[in-house]
Amino acid sequence: MANNRRRGHRFERFIRKILEEVFGCDVSTSRYASKKTDDAGIDFVIDCQENLEIQTKTLCIKTKGKTISLLPFLKLEKNNRIYIIRLTEKRTKRFITTADVVIMDLELFKKHFKP
């Protein structure tokens, strides 16, 4: 269990660096910024972006031959939330990263990522 927690924290630090490069401003984890945002499932607070929620997850999508769906983990009614998900598979005793995926509403994408 401690390894899973450590893996999740490492993934959050990795994503934090990427978000700082993309948005060009300070990004802090919600654990540091506010307990209220952390309780709401928001993982990052971006100082230069208002009303943008970013949540990260590390999910094992295939264990013992069973495939897991992503839909139960997504709150699709929130159109201002960006999901950054690391998909892994369990092979023997190790977890192998298969993909890093970003899921967001198309209108939100158009609003924040104009050329």
PDB file of C-alpha atoms in Angstrom:
ATOM      1  CA  MET A   1       0.000   0.000   0.000  1.00  0.00           C
ATOM      2  CA  ALA A   2       2.834   2.413   0.797  1.00  0.00           C
ATOM      3  CA  ASN A   3       4.294   1.784  -2.664  1.00  0.00           C
ATOM      4  CA  ASN A   4       0.988   2.785  -4.292  1.00  0.00           C
ATOM      5  CA  ARG A   5       0.885   5.999  -2.296  1.00  0.00           C
ATOM      6  CA  ARG A   6       4.511   6.775  -3.150  1.00  0.00           C
ATOM      7  CA  ARG A   7       3.832   6.074  -6.830  1.00  0.00           C
ATOM      8  CA  GLY A   8       0.842   8.464  -6.763  1.00  0.00           C
ATOM      9  CA  HIS A   9       2.877  11.241  -5.120  1.00  0.00           C
ATOM     10  CA  ARG A  10       5.671  10.788  -7.663  1.00  0.00           C
ATOM     11  CA  PHE A  11       3.141  11.030 -10.493  1.00  0.00           C
ATOM     12  CA  GLU A  12       1.703  14.242  -8.984  1.00  0.00           C
ATOM     13  CA  ARG A  13       5.164  15.827  -8.805  1.00  0.00           C
ATOM     14  CA  PHE A  14       5.817  14.808 -12.422  1.00  0.00           C
ATOM     15  CA  ILE A  15       2.523  16.371 -13.595  1.00  0.00           C
ATOM     16  CA  ARG A  16       3.148  19.524 -11.524  1.00  0.00           C
ATOM     17  CA  LYS A  17       6.349  20.215 -13.466  1.00  0.00           C
ATOM     18  CA  ILE A  18       4.531  19.726 -16.781  1.00  0.00           C
ATOM     19  CA  LEU A  19       1.684  22.057 -15.742  1.00  0.00           C
ATOM     20  CA  GLU A  20       4.163  24.763 -14.740  1.00  0.00           C
ATOM     21  CA  GLU A  21       5.724  24.532 -18.211  1.00  0.00           C
ATOM     22  CA  VAL A  22       2.347  24.595 -19.989  1.00  0.00           C
ATOM     23  CA  PHE A  23       0.755  27.461 -18.033  1.00  0.00           C
ATOM     24  CA  GLY A  24       3.956  29.378 -17.243  1.00  0.00           C
ATOM     25  CA  CYS A  25       3.048  30.111 -13.623  1.00  0.00           C
ATOM     26  CA  ASP A  26       3.180  28.540 -10.175  1.00  0.00           C
ATOM     27  CA  VAL A  27       1.226  25.351  -9.636  1.00  0.00           C
ATOM     28  CA  SER A  28       0.615  23.997  -6.161  1.00  0.00           C
ATOM     29  CA  THR A  29      -0.972  20.790  -4.964  1.00  0.00           C
ATOM     30  CA  SER A  30      -4.351  21.209  -3.345  1.00  0.00           C
ATOM     31  CA  ARG A  31      -3.053  19.517  -0.209  1.00  0.00           C
ATOM     32  CA  TYR A  32      -0.817  22.539   0.198  1.00  0.00           C
ATOM     33  CA  ALA A  33      -3.296  25.164  -1.049  1.00  0.00           C
ATOM     34  CA  SER A  34      -6.611  24.259   0.581  1.00  0.00           C
ATOM     35  CA  LYS A  35      -8.259  21.357   2.378  1.00  0.00           C
ATOM     36  CA  LYS A  36     -11.583  22.258   0.729  1.00  0.00           C
ATOM     37  CA  THR A  37     -10.202  21.797  -2.794  1.00  0.00           C
ATOM     38  CA  ASP A  38      -8.408  18.607  -1.754  1.00  0.00           C
ATOM     39  CA  ASP A  39     -11.679  17.199  -0.374  1.00  0.00           C
ATOM     40  CA  ALA A  40     -13.422  18.067  -3.666  1.00  0.00           C
ATOM     41  CA  GLY A  41     -10.987  15.799  -5.544  1.00  0.00           C
ATOM     42  CA  ILE A  42      -9.002  18.616  -7.117  1.00  0.00           C
ATOM     43  CA  ASP A  43      -5.273  17.849  -7.100  1.00  0.00           C
ATOM     44  CA  PHE A  44      -3.769  21.077  -8.490  1.00  0.00           C
ATOM     45  CA  VAL A  45      -4.365  24.791  -8.055  1.00  0.00           C
ATOM     46  CA  ILE A  46      -2.971  26.936 -10.863  1.00  0.00           C
ATOM     47  CA  ASP A  47      -2.367  30.518  -9.789  1.00  0.00           C
ATOM     48  CA  CYS A  48      -2.834  32.114 -13.220  1.00  0.00           C
ATOM     49  CA  GLN A  49      -5.980  30.146 -14.196  1.00  0.00           C
ATOM     50  CA  GLU A  50      -9.327  30.681 -12.527  1.00  0.00           C
ATOM     51  CA  ASN A  51     -11.988  28.014 -12.360  1.00  0.00           C
ATOM     52  CA  LEU A  52      -9.834  25.202 -13.714  1.00  0.00           C
ATOM     53  CA  GLU A  53      -9.850  21.906 -11.845  1.00  0.00           C
ATOM     54  CA  ILE A  54      -7.149  19.310 -12.467  1.00  0.00           C
ATOM     55  CA  GLN A  55      -7.338  15.807 -11.059  1.00  0.00           C
ATOM     56  CA  THR A  56      -4.713  13.086 -11.455  1.00  0.00           C
ATOM     57  CA  LYS A  57      -5.150   9.358 -11.082  1.00  0.00           C
ATOM     58  CA  THR A  58      -2.954   6.321 -11.459  1.00  0.00           C
ATOM     59  CA  LEU A  59      -5.116   3.366 -12.473  1.00  0.00           C
ATOM     60  CA  CYS A  60      -4.301  -0.261 -13.096  1.00  0.00           C
ATOM     61  CA  ILE A  61      -6.489  -1.069 -16.083  1.00  0.00           C
ATOM     62  CA  LYS A  62      -5.707  -4.763 -16.379  1.00  0.00           C
ATOM     63  CA  THR A  63      -5.236  -7.218 -13.539  1.00  0.00           C
ATOM     64  CA  LYS A  64      -5.666 -10.985 -13.705  1.00  0.00           C
ATOM     65  CA  GLY A  65      -7.112 -10.782 -17.211  1.00  0.00           C
ATOM     66  CA  LYS A  66      -9.893  -8.322 -16.267  1.00  0.00           C
ATOM     67  CA  THR A  67     -10.060  -4.883 -17.851  1.00  0.00           C
ATOM     68  CA  ILE A  68     -11.272  -1.913 -15.778  1.00  0.00           C
ATOM     69  CA  SER A  69     -13.403   0.910 -17.238  1.00  0.00           C
ATOM     70  CA  LEU A  70     -12.420   4.551 -16.656  1.00  0.00           C
ATOM     71  CA  LEU A  71     -15.990   5.885 -16.558  1.00  0.00           C
ATOM     72  CA  PRO A  72     -16.682   5.245 -12.848  1.00  0.00           C
ATOM     73  CA  PHE A  73     -13.670   7.402 -11.948  1.00  0.00           C
ATOM     74  CA  LEU A  74     -14.750  10.438 -13.998  1.00  0.00           C
ATOM     75  CA  LYS A  75     -17.214  13.096 -12.861  1.00  0.00           C
ATOM     76  CA  LEU A  76     -18.512  13.902 -16.316  1.00  0.00           C
ATOM     77  CA  GLU A  77     -20.992  16.584 -15.195  1.00  0.00           C
ATOM     78  CA  LYS A  78     -18.021  18.859 -14.399  1.00  0.00           C
ATOM     79  CA  ASN A  79     -17.043  20.545 -17.658  1.00  0.00           C
ATOM     80  CA  ASN A  80     -14.244  22.613 -16.075  1.00  0.00           C
ATOM     81  CA  ARG A  81     -12.255  19.601 -14.883  1.00  0.00           C
ATOM     82  CA  ILE A  82      -9.191  18.144 -16.571  1.00  0.00           C
ATOM     83  CA  TYR A  83      -8.270  14.538 -15.818  1.00  0.00           C
ATOM     84  CA  ILE A  84      -4.679  13.416 -16.180  1.00  0.00           C
ATOM     85  CA  ILE A  85      -4.570   9.643 -15.848  1.00  0.00           C
ATOM     86  CA  ARG A  86      -1.651   7.229 -15.843  1.00  0.00           C
ATOM     87  CA  LEU A  87      -2.767   3.814 -17.041  1.00  0.00           C
ATOM     88  CA  THR A  88      -0.784   0.821 -15.832  1.00  0.00           C
ATOM     89  CA  GLU A  89      -0.893  -2.946 -16.197  1.00  0.00           C
ATOM     90  CA  LYS A  90       0.241  -5.474 -13.651  1.00  0.00           C
ATOM     91  CA  ARG A  91       2.798  -7.864 -15.121  1.00  0.00           C
ATOM     92  CA  THR A  92       4.128 -10.476 -12.730  1.00  0.00           C
ATOM     93  CA  LYS A  93       4.827  -8.408  -9.594  1.00  0.00           C
ATOM     94  CA  ARG A  94       5.495  -5.051 -11.300  1.00  0.00           C
ATOM     95  CA  PHE A  95       3.236  -2.330 -12.643  1.00  0.00           C
ATOM     96  CA  ILE A  96       4.143  -1.134 -16.136  1.00  0.00           C
ATOM     97  CA  THR A  97       2.939   2.256 -17.417  1.00  0.00           C
ATOM     98  CA  THR A  98       1.049   1.784 -20.672  1.00  0.00           C
ATOM     99  CA  ALA A  99      -0.112   5.387 -21.285  1.00  0.00           C
ATOM    100  CA  ASP A 100      -0.537   8.853 -19.833  1.00  0.00           C
ATOM    101  CA  VAL A 101      -3.921  10.229 -20.909  1.00  0.00           C
ATOM    102  CA  VAL A 102      -5.593  13.646 -20.640  1.00  0.00           C
ATOM    103  CA  ILE A 103      -9.400  13.809 -20.678  1.00  0.00           C
ATOM    104  CA  MET A 104     -11.199  17.136 -20.883  1.00  0.00           C
ATOM    105  CA  ASP A 105     -14.285  18.804 -22.310  1.00  0.00           C
ATOM    106  CA  LEU A 106     -13.807  20.112 -25.865  1.00  0.00           C
ATOM    107  CA  GLU A 107     -15.112  23.599 -25.003  1.00  0.00           C
ATOM    108  CA  LEU A 108     -12.654  23.804 -22.105  1.00  0.00           C
ATOM    109  CA  PHE A 109      -9.843  22.806 -24.447  1.00  0.00           C
ATOM    110  CA  LYS A 110     -10.812  25.528 -26.937  1.00  0.00           C
ATOM    111  CA  LYS A 111     -10.989  28.143 -24.163  1.00  0.00           C
ATOM    112  CA  HIS A 112      -7.617  27.473 -22.544  1.00  0.00           C
ATOM    113  CA  PHE A 113      -5.463  26.266 -25.419  1.00  0.00           C
ATOM    114  CA  LYS A 114      -5.914  28.756 -28.226  1.00  0.00           C
ATOM    115  CA  PRO A 115      -3.026  29.049 -30.701  1.00  0.00           C
TER     116      PRO A 115
END
